Amino acid sequence: MKLRSVRGTHDIFGEKIEKFNRISNIVSTNAHLKDFNEIQTPIFEFSDLFSKPLGEQSDVVLKEMYSFEDRNNEFLTLRPEYTTPMIRAAITNNLLNDLPLKIFGIGPMFRRERPQKGRYRQFNQINFEILGTKDFLADVELILLSNNILRQLLPKSNIRLQINSLGDKKTLINFKKSLTKYFNTHKKKLSEESIKKIDTNPLRILDSKNDEDIEIAKSSPKIYEYLTIEAKKHYENLKSALNLLEINFEENTNLVRGLDYYCNTVFEYKSDNLGSQDTLLGGGRYDGLIKLLGGPDIPGIGWAAGIERIELLMESEKKINSTVHIALTNEKFTDYFLYLQKYLSENRISYYWNYKYNLKKSFTKANISSASHIIIIGENEYNGNFFTIKNLMTGEQKELKLNQVFNHLNDKSR
Ligand code: AMP
């Protein structure tokens, strides 16, 4: 059998791990600036945790979860999203005594989707949540945070923030009723997928990618006609605050988000450079979810962003490698080389040697690695008790005594 990785999974190394670490660092820095605490939850949970709130009809539950029965007949699921495990962790660890609770996490999620560019079966998400406040300022804080993180990671990318309001329970009941009625009268032109959703989850027809569905959705009832006074106020306050903060946004009345538990504010960041999987980040309010999971009746809001999609838009950082390469040309000079190694280690200078005893190969490797300097050990150096150090950026070459090496490498003008 040929050795291979599972479809839709990938190993992270080289440039990707560098980007991954850069993303994690920027996320943590921004999280701490706004006093969010990190939580890591297990990658599997009891299946009920997800099937109950995600809604029996949502795509994730119907076909995308990796679920299995454990030896003692417990049904477990690899987490497909982070919000429910975070809430579970907040409840089971009694973190909801001091509200609001501001938490964040970074880690892998699992969904059995059809793999394509930007869509994998194991992928990594960044997740932020604020539990315990209805205040529109929490929506603003989370959008501001997502904006800061994405702008720092993608300073040149053309990303767009879209927002919408799904209103409260009353809004949604009335809106769903009128959507069902409208789509039933246009049933013949809808895609098969959408026909199935008319009675169960008509909101999802609004974000269908099928051209005919999109055309029909254009004239469908609009949610803002159904917003209650309170929901309208929440939405208007949010928009004014975003304007004040000079955060550009578009209103998209068809933005509904995939999961059933959203209400009031929903938002997404999209990019035109990602192909069909164009959503980088998505979030919204879920005021009834914590109670549904067995916690207190408190509101919540959060967002999740896909690390792999951010990486696709990130530029590689052109870095000068500070590791000094060493070219040892002959085994005869091993002791002299060890003497250099001891010095470099004691002075905490990182170095690399390719075990090749070959000047040309050492130079080639140093150039490929973008090393700034190479130290040469050959006949002349050994006999004269010095080391030749070449700056690979400027071409300048110096013959130095060992005790001069540290200062030379740390002199920024060299
Ligand atoms: P969601 O939980 O579906 O709202 O997803 C939040 C974010 O996670 C999306 O905006 C994507 O950036 C990312 N994401 C979701 N599903 C996948 C996937 N299968 N592969 C890679 N990234 C994903």
Coordinates of C-alpha atoms and ligand atoms in Angstrom, one line a residue:
M1 CA 0.0 0.0 0.0
K2 CA 1.3 3.4 -1.0
L3 CA 2.0 5.7 2.0
R4 CA -0.2 8.8 1.9
S5 CA -2.0 11.3 4.0
V6 CA -5.7 11.3 4.4
R7 CA -7.6 13.2 1.7
G8 CA -8.2 16.8 2.7
T9 CA -5.5 16.9 5.3
H10 CA -2.0 18.4 5.0
D11 CA 1.3 18.6 6.8
I12 CA 2.4 22.0 7.8
F13 CA 6.1 22.8 7.4
G14 CA 8.5 25.4 5.8
E15 CA 6.8 28.6 4.6
K16 CA 3.4 27.4 5.9
I17 CA 4.6 26.8 9.5
E18 CA 6.2 30.3 9.4
K19 CA 3.0 31.8 8.3
F20 CA 1.1 29.8 10.9
N21 CA 3.3 31.0 13.7
R22 CA 3.1 34.6 12.5
I23 CA -0.7 34.4 12.6
S24 CA -0.7 32.8 16.1
N25 CA 1.6 35.5 17.4
I26 CA -0.5 38.4 16.0
V27 CA -3.7 36.8 17.2
S28 CA -2.3 36.3 20.8
T29 CA -0.9 39.8 20.9
N30 CA -4.2 41.3 19.8
A31 CA -6.2 39.1 22.2
H32 CA -4.1 40.1 25.2
L33 CA -4.4 43.8 24.2
K34 CA -8.2 43.4 24.7
D35 CA -7.9 41.1 27.7
F36 CA -9.2 37.9 26.1
N37 CA -8.0 34.7 27.8
E38 CA -7.0 31.6 25.8
I39 CA -8.8 28.3 26.1
Q40 CA -7.8 25.0 24.5
T41 CA -10.5 22.4 24.4
P42 CA -10.1 18.7 23.4
I43 CA -10.4 17.9 19.7
F44 CA -13.3 15.5 20.4
E45 CA -16.4 15.9 22.4
F46 CA -19.7 13.9 22.9
S47 CA -21.6 14.0 19.6
D48 CA -24.7 15.5 21.3
L49 CA -22.8 18.7 22.0
F50 CA -22.8 19.4 18.3
S51 CA -26.0 17.8 17.0
K52 CA -28.3 19.6 19.4
P53 CA -27.4 23.2 18.7
L54 CA -26.1 23.0 15.2
G55 CA -29.6 22.0 14.1
E56 CA -30.6 18.6 12.8
Q57 CA -30.9 20.1 9.3
S58 CA -27.6 22.0 9.1
D59 CA -25.1 20.7 6.5
V60 CA -22.5 20.2 9.2
V61 CA -24.6 17.8 11.2
L62 CA -26.2 16.0 8.2
K63 CA -23.0 15.1 6.4
E64 CA -19.8 16.7 7.5
M65 CA -19.1 15.4 11.1
Y66 CA -16.4 12.9 11.8
S67 CA -18.3 10.8 14.4
F68 CA -17.5 7.4 15.9
E69 CA -18.7 5.1 18.6
D70 CA -16.1 4.5 21.4
R71 CA -15.6 1.1 22.9
N72 CA -18.0 1.8 25.7
N73 CA -20.7 2.8 23.3
E74 CA -20.2 6.6 23.7
F75 CA -20.8 8.6 20.5
L76 CA -17.9 11.0 20.0
T77 CA -17.2 13.7 17.3
L78 CA -14.1 15.5 16.2
R79 CA -15.0 19.1 16.7
P80 CA -16.3 20.7 13.5
E81 CA -16.4 24.2 15.1
Y82 CA -15.2 25.9 18.2
T83 CA -18.1 27.9 19.6
T84 CA -20.0 25.0 21.2
P85 CA -16.8 23.4 22.8
M86 CA -15.8 26.9 24.2
I87 CA -19.2 27.3 25.7
R88 CA -19.1 23.7 27.1
A89 CA -15.7 24.5 28.6
A90 CA -17.0 27.7 30.1
I91 CA -20.0 25.9 31.7
T92 CA -18.1 22.8 32.9
N93 CA -15.2 24.8 34.4
N94 CA -17.6 27.4 36.1
L95 CA -16.1 30.3 34.2
L96 CA -19.5 32.0 33.8
N97 CA -19.6 33.5 37.3
D98 CA -17.8 36.7 36.3
L99 CA -19.4 38.1 33.2
P100 CA -18.8 39.0 30.5
L101 CA -16.3 36.3 29.7
K102 CA -13.9 37.0 26.9
I103 CA -12.1 34.0 25.5
F104 CA -10.2 32.9 22.4
G105 CA -8.7 29.8 21.0
I106 CA -6.6 28.5 18.0
G107 CA -6.7 24.9 16.8
P108 CA -7.8 22.2 14.3
M109 CA -11.4 21.6 13.2
F110 CA -12.7 18.6 11.2
R111 CA -15.4 18.6 8.5
R112 CA -15.9 15.9 5.9
E113 CA -16.4 18.4 3.0
R114 CA -15.3 18.0 -0.6
P115 CA -11.7 19.2 -0.6
Q116 CA -10.7 22.0 -2.9
K117 CA -8.6 25.2 -2.7
G118 CA -9.2 26.8 0.7
R119 CA -11.4 23.9 1.8
Y120 CA -9.9 21.0 3.8
R121 CA -11.1 18.2 6.0
Q122 CA -8.7 19.2 8.8
F123 CA -8.2 22.9 9.0
N124 CA -7.3 25.4 11.7
Q125 CA -9.5 28.1 13.1
I126 CA -9.0 31.2 15.2
N127 CA -12.0 31.8 17.4
F128 CA -13.1 34.7 19.7
E129 CA -16.1 34.8 21.9
I130 CA -17.7 37.2 24.4
L131 CA -20.3 35.5 26.6
G132 CA -22.7 37.3 28.9
T133 CA -23.6 40.7 27.3
K134 CA -26.3 41.8 24.9
D135 CA -24.6 45.2 24.4
F136 CA -24.0 46.2 20.8
L137 CA -20.5 47.4 21.9
A138 CA -19.5 43.7 22.2
D139 CA -20.4 43.2 18.5
V140 CA -18.3 46.3 17.8
E141 CA -15.3 45.1 19.9
L142 CA -15.3 41.8 18.1
I143 CA -15.5 43.3 14.7
L144 CA -12.8 45.8 15.5
L145 CA -10.6 43.0 16.8
S146 CA -11.1 40.9 13.6
N147 CA -10.4 44.0 11.6
N148 CA -7.1 44.8 13.4
I149 CA -5.9 41.2 13.1
L150 CA -6.7 40.9 9.4
R151 CA -5.3 44.3 8.5
Q152 CA -2.0 43.4 10.3
L153 CA -1.8 40.0 8.6
L154 CA -3.0 41.2 5.1
P155 CA -2.0 44.8 4.8
K156 CA -2.3 44.8 1.0
S157 CA -5.2 42.4 0.5
N158 CA -8.5 43.6 -0.8
I159 CA -10.8 42.2 1.9
R160 CA -14.4 43.3 2.4
L161 CA -16.5 43.2 5.6
Q162 CA -20.2 42.4 5.1
I163 CA -22.8 42.7 7.8
N164 CA -26.4 41.9 8.3
S165 CA -29.0 41.6 11.1
L166 CA -31.1 38.5 11.5
G167 CA -33.1 40.2 14.2
D168 CA -34.5 38.4 17.2
K169 CA -36.6 35.3 17.6
K170 CA -39.8 37.1 16.6
T171 CA -38.1 38.5 13.5
L172 CA -36.9 35.1 12.5
I173 CA -40.2 33.3 13.0
N174 CA -42.0 35.8 10.8
F175 CA -39.3 36.1 8.2
K176 CA -38.9 32.3 7.8
K177 CA -42.7 32.0 7.3
S178 CA -42.7 34.6 4.5
L179 CA -39.6 33.1 2.9
T180 CA -41.2 29.6 2.9
K181 CA -44.3 31.1 1.2
Y182 CA -42.2 33.0 -1.3
F183 CA -39.9 30.0 -2.2
N184 CA -42.9 27.7 -2.5
T185 CA -44.3 29.9 -5.2
H186 CA -41.0 29.7 -7.1
K187 CA -40.3 26.1 -6.3
K188 CA -40.0 25.0 -10.0
K189 CA -37.0 27.2 -10.7
L190 CA -35.0 26.3 -7.5
S191 CA -32.1 23.8 -7.3
E192 CA -32.9 20.4 -5.8
E193 CA -30.7 21.3 -2.8
S194 CA -32.7 24.4 -2.1
I195 CA -36.1 22.7 -2.6
K196 CA -35.2 20.4 0.3
K197 CA -34.6 23.5 2.5
I198 CA -37.9 25.4 1.8
D199 CA -39.7 23.9 4.8
T200 CA -36.8 23.1 7.1
N201 CA -34.3 26.0 6.7
P202 CA -35.3 28.5 4.0
L203 CA -32.7 31.0 5.3
R204 CA -30.0 28.8 3.8
I205 CA -31.5 29.3 0.3
L206 CA -30.4 32.9 0.5
D207 CA -26.7 32.0 0.5
S208 CA -27.0 29.3 -2.1
K209 CA -24.2 29.5 -4.8
N210 CA -26.5 28.2 -7.6
D211 CA -27.1 30.9 -10.2
E212 CA -30.9 30.3 -10.5
D213 CA -31.3 30.3 -6.7
I214 CA -29.4 33.5 -6.6
E215 CA -31.7 35.1 -9.2
I216 CA -34.8 34.0 -7.3
A217 CA -33.4 35.1 -3.9
K218 CA -32.9 38.6 -5.4
S219 CA -36.7 39.3 -5.2
S220 CA -37.3 37.4 -2.0
P221 CA -38.6 39.1 1.1
K222 CA -35.9 41.2 2.9
I223 CA -35.1 40.6 6.6
Y224 CA -35.0 44.3 7.4
E225 CA -38.7 44.6 6.8
Y226 CA -39.2 42.1 9.7
L227 CA -36.8 43.6 12.3
T228 CA -38.4 44.5 15.6
I229 CA -37.8 48.0 17.0
E230 CA -35.2 46.6 19.4
A231 CA -33.4 44.6 16.8
K232 CA -33.4 47.6 14.5
K233 CA -31.9 49.8 17.2
H234 CA -29.1 47.2 17.8
Y235 CA -28.3 47.1 14.1
E236 CA -28.3 50.9 13.7
N237 CA -26.1 51.4 16.7
L238 CA -23.6 48.9 15.3
K239 CA -23.5 50.6 11.9
S240 CA -23.0 54.1 13.5
A241 CA -20.1 52.7 15.6
L242 CA -18.4 51.1 12.6
N243 CA -18.7 54.4 10.7
L244 CA -17.2 56.3 13.7
L245 CA -14.3 53.8 13.8
E246 CA -13.9 54.2 10.1
I247 CA -14.3 50.5 9.5
N248 CA -15.7 50.1 6.0
F249 CA -18.5 47.6 5.6
E250 CA -21.2 46.5 3.1
E251 CA -24.7 45.5 4.0
N252 CA -25.6 42.1 2.6
T253 CA -29.2 41.2 3.2
N254 CA -28.7 37.7 2.0
L255 CA -25.9 37.0 4.6
V256 CA -27.4 34.3 6.9
R257 CA -24.4 32.2 8.0
G258 CA -24.5 28.4 8.0
L259 CA -25.5 27.5 11.5
D260 CA -29.0 27.7 13.0
Y261 CA -28.3 29.5 16.2
Y262 CA -27.4 33.0 14.9
C263 CA -29.5 36.1 15.7
N264 CA -29.1 39.9 15.4
T265 CA -25.6 40.7 14.1
V266 CA -24.0 38.5 11.6
F267 CA -20.8 39.4 9.7
E268 CA -18.2 38.0 7.3
Y269 CA -15.0 39.0 5.7
K270 CA -14.6 38.0 2.0
S271 CA -11.9 38.2 -0.5
D272 CA -12.1 38.2 -4.3
N273 CA -8.7 36.3 -4.5
L274 CA -9.8 33.1 -2.9
G275 CA -12.0 31.5 -5.7
S276 CA -15.2 29.9 -4.6
Q277 CA -14.2 29.5 -0.9
D278 CA -14.1 33.3 -0.5
T279 CA -15.1 33.7 3.2
L280 CA -12.1 34.3 5.4
L281 CA -13.9 34.9 8.7
G282 CA -17.5 34.7 9.9
G283 CA -19.3 35.4 13.1
G284 CA -22.4 36.6 14.8
R285 CA -24.6 36.7 17.8
Y286 CA -26.1 33.5 19.3
D287 CA -28.3 34.7 22.2
G288 CA -30.1 31.4 22.9
L289 CA -27.2 29.0 22.4
I290 CA -25.7 28.9 25.9
K291 CA -29.1 28.1 27.5
L292 CA -29.7 25.4 24.8
L293 CA -26.4 23.7 25.8
G294 CA -27.5 23.6 29.5
G295 CA -25.9 26.8 30.7
P296 CA -27.6 30.0 32.1
D297 CA -29.8 32.1 29.8
I298 CA -27.1 34.6 28.8
P299 CA -26.3 36.0 25.4
G300 CA -23.1 35.5 23.4
I301 CA -21.3 36.6 20.2
G302 CA -18.2 35.3 18.4
W303 CA -16.3 34.8 15.2
A304 CA -14.1 32.2 13.6
A305 CA -11.5 32.7 10.9
G306 CA -9.8 30.0 8.8
I307 CA -6.0 30.1 9.1
E308 CA -5.4 28.3 5.8
R309 CA -7.5 30.8 3.9
I310 CA -5.6 33.7 5.6
E311 CA -2.3 32.0 4.6
L312 CA -3.4 31.8 0.9
L313 CA -3.6 35.6 0.9
M314 CA -0.5 36.3 3.0
E315 CA 2.7 37.3 1.3
S316 CA 5.9 35.4 2.1
E317 CA 8.2 37.5 4.3
K318 CA 11.6 37.9 2.6
K319 CA 13.8 37.3 5.5
I320 CA 17.6 37.3 5.8
N321 CA 18.6 34.1 7.6
S322 CA 20.7 35.0 10.6
T323 CA 22.2 31.4 10.8
V324 CA 25.9 31.5 9.8
H325 CA 26.9 28.8 7.4
I326 CA 30.2 27.1 7.8
A327 CA 32.3 25.7 4.9
L328 CA 34.7 23.1 6.2
T329 CA 36.8 22.0 3.3
N330 CA 38.7 19.0 4.7
E331 CA 38.5 16.4 7.5
K332 CA 42.0 17.4 8.5
F333 CA 40.7 20.6 10.1
T334 CA 38.0 18.9 12.3
D335 CA 39.6 20.0 15.6
Y336 CA 39.9 23.6 14.4
F337 CA 36.2 23.4 13.4
L338 CA 35.2 22.0 16.8
Y339 CA 37.1 25.0 18.4
L340 CA 34.9 27.3 16.3
Q341 CA 31.7 25.4 17.2
K342 CA 32.5 25.8 20.9
Y343 CA 33.0 29.5 20.4
L344 CA 29.7 30.0 18.4
S345 CA 27.7 28.0 20.9
E346 CA 29.1 29.9 23.9
N347 CA 28.3 33.2 22.2
R348 CA 24.8 32.0 21.2
I349 CA 25.4 32.4 17.5
S350 CA 23.3 30.0 15.4
Y351 CA 25.2 28.1 12.8
Y352 CA 24.7 25.4 10.2
W353 CA 27.1 22.9 8.6
N354 CA 26.1 20.5 5.8
Y355 CA 28.5 17.6 6.5
K356 CA 29.9 17.8 3.0
Y357 CA 33.6 18.9 3.3
N358 CA 33.2 20.8 0.1
L359 CA 33.5 24.6 -0.4
K360 CA 31.3 24.8 -3.5
K361 CA 28.4 22.8 -2.0
S362 CA 28.6 24.8 1.2
F363 CA 28.3 28.0 -0.8
T364 CA 25.4 26.7 -2.8
K365 CA 23.5 25.7 0.4
A366 CA 24.2 29.0 2.1
N367 CA 22.8 30.9 -0.9
I368 CA 19.7 28.8 -1.1
S369 CA 19.1 29.4 2.6
S370 CA 19.6 33.2 2.2
A371 CA 22.4 33.0 4.8
S372 CA 24.0 36.4 5.5
H373 CA 27.5 35.1 6.2
I374 CA 29.6 32.0 5.6
I375 CA 32.8 31.1 7.6
I376 CA 35.4 29.3 5.7
I377 CA 37.9 26.8 7.2
G378 CA 40.6 25.7 4.8
E379 CA 44.4 25.2 4.6
N380 CA 45.2 28.9 4.8
E381 CA 42.9 29.5 7.7
Y382 CA 44.2 26.5 9.6
N383 CA 47.9 27.4 9.1
G384 CA 47.4 31.1 9.8
N385 CA 45.1 30.6 12.8
F386 CA 42.3 32.8 11.5
F387 CA 38.8 32.3 10.0
T388 CA 37.6 33.8 6.7
I389 CA 34.2 35.4 7.0
K390 CA 32.3 36.3 3.9
N391 CA 29.2 38.6 3.8
L392 CA 27.0 37.0 1.2
M393 CA 24.9 40.1 0.8
T394 CA 27.8 42.5 0.0
G395 CA 30.5 40.1 -1.1
E396 CA 32.9 41.6 1.4
Q397 CA 35.4 39.1 2.9
K398 CA 37.5 39.4 6.1
E399 CA 40.2 37.4 7.9
L400 CA 39.5 37.4 11.6
K401 CA 40.8 35.9 14.8
L402 CA 38.3 33.8 16.6
N403 CA 37.7 36.4 19.4
Q404 CA 36.7 39.0 16.7
V405 CA 34.0 36.8 15.1
F406 CA 31.1 37.8 17.5
N407 CA 31.6 41.5 17.2
H408 CA 32.0 41.2 13.4
L409 CA 28.7 39.3 13.1
N410 CA 26.9 41.7 15.3
D411 CA 28.2 44.9 13.6
K412 CA 25.1 45.8 11.6
S413 CA 27.2 47.8 9.1
R414 CA 29.0 44.6 8.0
Ligands
AMP1 P1 -17.6 28.6 9.8 O1 -17.4 28.0 11.1 O2 -18.2 27.7 8.7 O3 -18.3 29.9 9.8 O4 -16.2 28.9 9.2 C1 -15.4 30.0 9.7 C2 -14.1 30.1 8.9 O5 -13.4 28.9 8.9 C3 -14.5 30.3 7.4 O6 -14.7 31.6 7.1 C4 -13.2 29.7 6.7 O7 -12.2 30.7 6.7 C5 -12.8 28.6 7.7 N1 -13.3 27.3 7.2 C6 -14.5 26.7 7.3 N2 -14.5 25.5 6.7 C7 -13.3 25.3 6.2 C8 -12.7 24.2 5.5 N3 -13.3 23.1 5.3 N4 -11.4 24.3 5.2 C9 -10.7 25.4 5.5 N5 -11.2 26.5 6.1 C10 -12.5 26.4 6.5

